[in-house]
PDB file of C-alpha atoms in Angstrom:
ATOM      1  CA  MET A   1     -40.854  -6.296 -63.278  1.00 51.00           C
ATOM      2  CA  THR A   2     -38.231  -5.745 -60.779  1.00 66.00           C
ATOM      3  CA  SER A   3     -38.225  -2.086 -59.110  1.00 82.00           C
ATOM      4  CA  GLN A   4     -35.016  -0.180 -58.811  1.00 82.00           C
ATOM      5  CA  VAL A   5     -35.189  -0.499 -55.091  1.00 83.00           C
ATOM      6  CA  GLN A   6     -35.280  -4.483 -55.383  1.00 87.00           C
ATOM      7  CA  LEU A   7     -32.395  -4.577 -57.834  1.00 82.00           C
ATOM      8  CA  ILE A   8     -30.236  -2.359 -55.565  1.00 89.00           C
ATOM      9  CA  GLU A   9     -31.085  -4.763 -52.342  1.00 86.00           C
ATOM     10  CA  LYS A  10     -30.281  -7.900 -54.502  1.00 87.00           C
ATOM     11  CA  HIS A  11     -26.762  -6.561 -55.763  1.00 88.00           C
ATOM     12  CA  ARG A  12     -25.961  -4.588 -52.476  1.00 89.00           C
ATOM     13  CA  GLU A  13     -24.257  -7.657 -50.616  1.00 91.00           C
ATOM     14  CA  ASN A  14     -20.737  -7.627 -51.406  1.00 91.00           C
ATOM     15  CA  ALA A  15     -20.897  -4.186 -53.546  1.00 95.00           C
ATOM     16  CA  GLU A  16     -18.496  -1.327 -52.909  1.00 95.00           C
ATOM     17  CA  THR A  17     -20.698   1.637 -51.318  1.00 97.00           C
ATOM     18  CA  TYR A  18     -19.930   5.140 -51.173  1.00 97.00           C
ATOM     19  CA  SER A  19     -22.165   7.993 -49.779  1.00 95.00           C
ATOM     20  CA  GLU A  20     -20.106  11.282 -49.805  1.00 93.00           C
ATOM     21  CA  ASP A  21     -20.814  13.394 -52.909  1.00 94.00           C
ATOM     22  CA  GLU A  22     -17.011  14.074 -53.574  1.00 95.00           C
ATOM     23  CA  ILE A  23     -16.311  10.653 -53.266  1.00 96.00           C
ATOM     24  CA  CYS A  24     -19.385   9.446 -55.327  1.00 96.00           C
ATOM     25  CA  GLN A  25     -18.404  12.004 -58.195  1.00 96.00           C
ATOM     26  CA  ALA A  26     -14.829  10.204 -58.232  1.00 96.00           C
ATOM     27  CA  LYS A  27     -16.219   6.855 -58.245  1.00 96.00           C
ATOM     28  CA  CYS A  28     -18.588   7.671 -60.931  1.00 95.00           C
ATOM     29  CA  LEU A  29     -15.887   8.765 -63.312  1.00 96.00           C
ATOM     30  CA  GLN A  30     -13.768   5.936 -62.130  1.00 96.00           C
ATOM     31  CA  LEU A  31     -16.441   3.471 -63.286  1.00 96.00           C
ATOM     32  CA  LEU A  32     -16.800   5.037 -66.668  1.00 96.00           C
ATOM     33  CA  ASP A  33     -12.976   5.201 -67.048  1.00 95.00           C
ATOM     34  CA  GLU A  34     -12.877   1.369 -66.211  1.00 95.00           C
ATOM     35  CA  ILE A  35     -15.459   0.380 -68.697  1.00 95.00           C
ATOM     36  CA  SER A  36     -13.794   3.044 -71.409  1.00 93.00           C
ATOM     37  CA  LEU A  37     -16.683   5.278 -71.679  1.00 93.00           C
ATOM     38  CA  PRO A  38     -16.289   9.260 -71.830  1.00 90.00           C
ATOM     39  CA  ASN A  39     -16.152  10.668 -68.082  1.00 88.00           C
ATOM     40  CA  GLY A  40     -18.953  13.591 -69.250  1.00 86.00           C
ATOM     41  CA  LEU A  41     -21.494  10.772 -69.872  1.00 87.00           C
ATOM     42  CA  LEU A  42     -23.440  10.930 -66.694  1.00 90.00           C
ATOM     43  CA  GLN A  43     -23.890  14.404 -65.564  1.00 91.00           C
ATOM     44  CA  LEU A  44     -25.029  13.537 -61.902  1.00 92.00           C
ATOM     45  CA  VAL A  45     -24.809  16.216 -59.067  1.00 92.00           C
ATOM     46  CA  ASP A  46     -25.321  16.060 -55.361  1.00 94.00           C
ATOM     47  CA  ILE A  47     -24.747  12.269 -55.329  1.00 96.00           C
ATOM     48  CA  THR A  48     -25.785  10.521 -52.202  1.00 96.00           C
ATOM     49  CA  GLU A  49     -24.938   7.041 -53.003  1.00 96.00           C
ATOM     50  CA  VAL A  50     -22.950   5.085 -55.520  1.00 97.00           C
ATOM     51  CA  GLY A  51     -22.794   1.369 -55.204  1.00 97.00           C
ATOM     52  CA  TYR A  52     -21.036  -1.285 -57.576  1.00 97.00           C
ATOM     53  CA  ASN A  53     -20.989  -5.120 -57.270  1.00 97.00           C
ATOM     54  CA  ARG A  54     -18.102  -5.922 -59.389  1.00 95.00           C
ATOM     55  CA  THR A  55     -19.263  -9.664 -59.816  1.00 95.00           C
ATOM     56  CA  SER A  56     -22.537  -8.800 -61.320  1.00 96.00           C
ATOM     57  CA  GLY A  57     -21.387  -5.636 -62.815  1.00 96.00           C
ATOM     58  CA  PHE A  58     -24.507  -4.030 -61.344  1.00 96.00           C
ATOM     59  CA  VAL A  59     -24.337  -0.193 -60.477  1.00 97.00           C
ATOM     60  CA  TRP A  60     -26.493   2.385 -58.758  1.00 97.00           C
ATOM     61  CA  LEU A  61     -26.335   6.302 -58.415  1.00 96.00           C
ATOM     62  CA  ARG A  62     -28.450   8.111 -56.133  1.00 95.00           C
ATOM     63  CA  GLN A  63     -28.701  12.055 -56.344  1.00 96.00           C
ATOM     64  CA  LYS A  64     -30.759  14.118 -53.877  1.00 96.00           C
ATOM     65  CA  LYS A  65     -33.115  15.181 -56.552  1.00 96.00           C
ATOM     66  CA  LYS A  66     -33.585  14.802 -60.358  1.00 95.00           C
ATOM     67  CA  ARG A  67     -31.470  16.422 -62.691  1.00 94.00           C
ATOM     68  CA  GLU A  68     -31.911  17.848 -66.337  1.00 94.00           C
ATOM     69  CA  HIS A  69     -28.883  18.623 -68.339  1.00 93.00           C
ATOM     70  CA  PHE A  70     -28.707  19.918 -71.830  1.00 91.00           C
ATOM     71  CA  TYR A  71     -26.032  18.412 -74.100  1.00 87.00           C
ATOM     72  CA  LYS A  72     -25.081  20.892 -76.641  1.00 88.00           C
ATOM     73  CA  ASP A  73     -23.523  18.266 -79.035  1.00 83.00           C
ATOM     74  CA  ILE A  74     -26.434  16.359 -79.595  1.00 80.00           C
ATOM     75  CA  GLY A  75     -29.002  19.431 -78.822  1.00 85.00           C
ATOM     76  CA  LYS A  76     -31.048  17.472 -76.361  1.00 87.00           C
ATOM     77  CA  PRO A  77     -31.806  17.576 -72.882  1.00 90.00           C
ATOM     78  CA  VAL A  78     -31.508  14.483 -70.636  1.00 92.00           C
ATOM     79  CA  THR A  79     -32.616  13.876 -67.415  1.00 94.00           C
ATOM     80  CA  TYR A  80     -31.130  11.679 -64.526  1.00 94.00           C
ATOM     81  CA  ASP A  81     -33.137  10.540 -61.667  1.00 94.00           C
ATOM     82  CA  LYS A  82     -31.909   7.442 -59.410  1.00 95.00           C
ATOM     83  CA  VAL A  83     -29.769   5.308 -61.935  1.00 96.00           C
ATOM     84  CA  THR A  84     -29.259   1.649 -62.168  1.00 96.00           C
ATOM     85  CA  ALA A  85     -27.265  -0.131 -64.815  1.00 96.00           C
ATOM     86  CA  PHE A  86     -25.299  -3.246 -65.652  1.00 97.00           C
ATOM     87  CA  MET A  87     -21.661  -2.294 -66.595  1.00 96.00           C
ATOM     88  CA  GLU A  88     -19.208  -3.801 -68.868  1.00 96.00           C
ATOM     89  CA  LYS A  89     -16.255  -3.063 -71.229  1.00 96.00           C
ATOM     90  CA  HIS A  90     -17.618  -0.261 -73.651  1.00 95.00           C
ATOM     91  CA  ARG A  91     -21.221  -0.842 -72.440  1.00 96.00           C
ATOM     92  CA  ILE A  92     -23.901   0.365 -70.185  1.00 96.00           C
ATOM     93  CA  LYS A  93     -27.025  -1.935 -70.615  1.00 96.00           C
ATOM     94  CA  LYS A  94     -30.450  -2.560 -68.618  1.00 95.00           C
ATOM     95  CA  LEU A  95     -29.993   1.337 -67.754  1.00 95.00           C
ATOM     96  CA  THR A  96     -32.960   2.773 -65.513  1.00 93.00           C
ATOM     97  CA  GLY A  97     -33.330   6.321 -64.488  1.00 94.00           C
ATOM     98  CA  VAL A  98     -32.276   8.235 -67.623  1.00 94.00           C
ATOM     99  CA  LYS A  99     -34.518   9.788 -70.075  1.00 93.00           C
ATOM    100  CA  SER A 100     -33.950  11.817 -73.319  1.00 90.00           C
ATOM    101  CA  LYS A 101     -36.261  14.236 -75.224  1.00 86.00           C
ATOM    102  CA  ASP A 102     -37.234  12.865 -78.624  1.00 78.00           C
ATOM    103  CA  PHE A 103     -38.786  14.493 -81.228  1.00 69.00           C
ATOM    104  CA  SER A 104     -38.873  17.590 -79.175  1.00 69.00           C
ATOM    105  CA  ILE A 105     -42.085  16.363 -77.583  1.00 77.00           C
ATOM    106  CA  ILE A 106     -41.639  13.407 -75.624  1.00 83.00           C
ATOM    107  CA  TRP A 107     -39.255  11.788 -72.922  1.00 85.00           C
ATOM    108  CA  VAL A 108     -38.115   8.320 -73.954  1.00 88.00           C
ATOM    109  CA  THR A 109     -36.101   6.200 -71.404  1.00 89.00           C
ATOM    110  CA  VAL A 110     -32.530   5.419 -72.630  1.00 91.00           C
ATOM    111  CA  CYS A 111     -31.769   1.900 -71.840  1.00 91.00           C
ATOM    112  CA  GLU A 112     -28.378   1.049 -73.139  1.00 92.00           C
ATOM    113  CA  ILE A 113     -25.293   2.960 -73.924  1.00 92.00           C
ATOM    114  CA  TYR A 114     -22.424   1.402 -75.706  1.00 90.00           C
ATOM    115  CA  ILE A 115     -19.352   1.748 -78.134  1.00 93.00           C
ATOM    116  CA  ASP A 116     -19.128  -0.908 -80.836  1.00 88.00           C
ATOM    117  CA  ASP A 117     -16.011   0.319 -82.434  1.00 87.00           C
ATOM    118  CA  PRO A 118     -13.577   2.354 -79.967  1.00 85.00           C
ATOM    119  CA  SER A 119     -11.419   3.637 -82.734  1.00 86.00           C
ATOM    120  CA  ASN A 120     -14.150   5.642 -84.132  1.00 84.00           C
ATOM    121  CA  GLY A 121     -15.493   7.021 -80.842  1.00 79.00           C
ATOM    122  CA  LYS A 122     -19.155   6.756 -82.065  1.00 88.00           C
ATOM    123  CA  ILE A 123     -21.494   6.236 -78.854  1.00 88.00           C
ATOM    124  CA  THR A 124     -24.771   4.651 -79.601  1.00 86.00           C
ATOM    125  CA  PHE A 125     -27.933   5.464 -77.433  1.00 87.00           C
ATOM    126  CA  ASN A 126     -30.792   2.747 -77.347  1.00 86.00           C
ATOM    127  CA  LYS A 127     -33.926   4.112 -76.195  1.00 86.00           C
ATOM    128  CA  SER A 128     -37.192   2.505 -75.093  1.00 81.00           C
ATOM    129  CA  TYR A 129     -40.428   4.067 -76.373  1.00 64.00           C
ATOM    130  CA  LEU A 130     -42.760   2.010 -74.022  1.00 56.00           C
TER     131      LEU A 130
END
């Protein structure tokens, strides 16, 4: 299995990289906008690096420390660590670094986020229980 560090290094060449929190926050929102996903989807703070390889669609987001955010709309806490993913229109896939509490007792990895039908606005979160 390829680690996050290996994935980042593999895709770093020819990637756009940013390293100041204010710029990183703006780039994170811009990326979500480009793939037509809601800008409140990734609740990250103190971002130390954002990288995006447009050719492969690979993105990484690093924060100073792991963060937990409670989403009132779904009634669940979500943690964000170092986030990596492949992005395409209406979809974030092969996602790492994001976990959600399920059944109020276990943390599960969120591995994909997507919108099948943009007209209804329904967002699907696929989770991995392994």
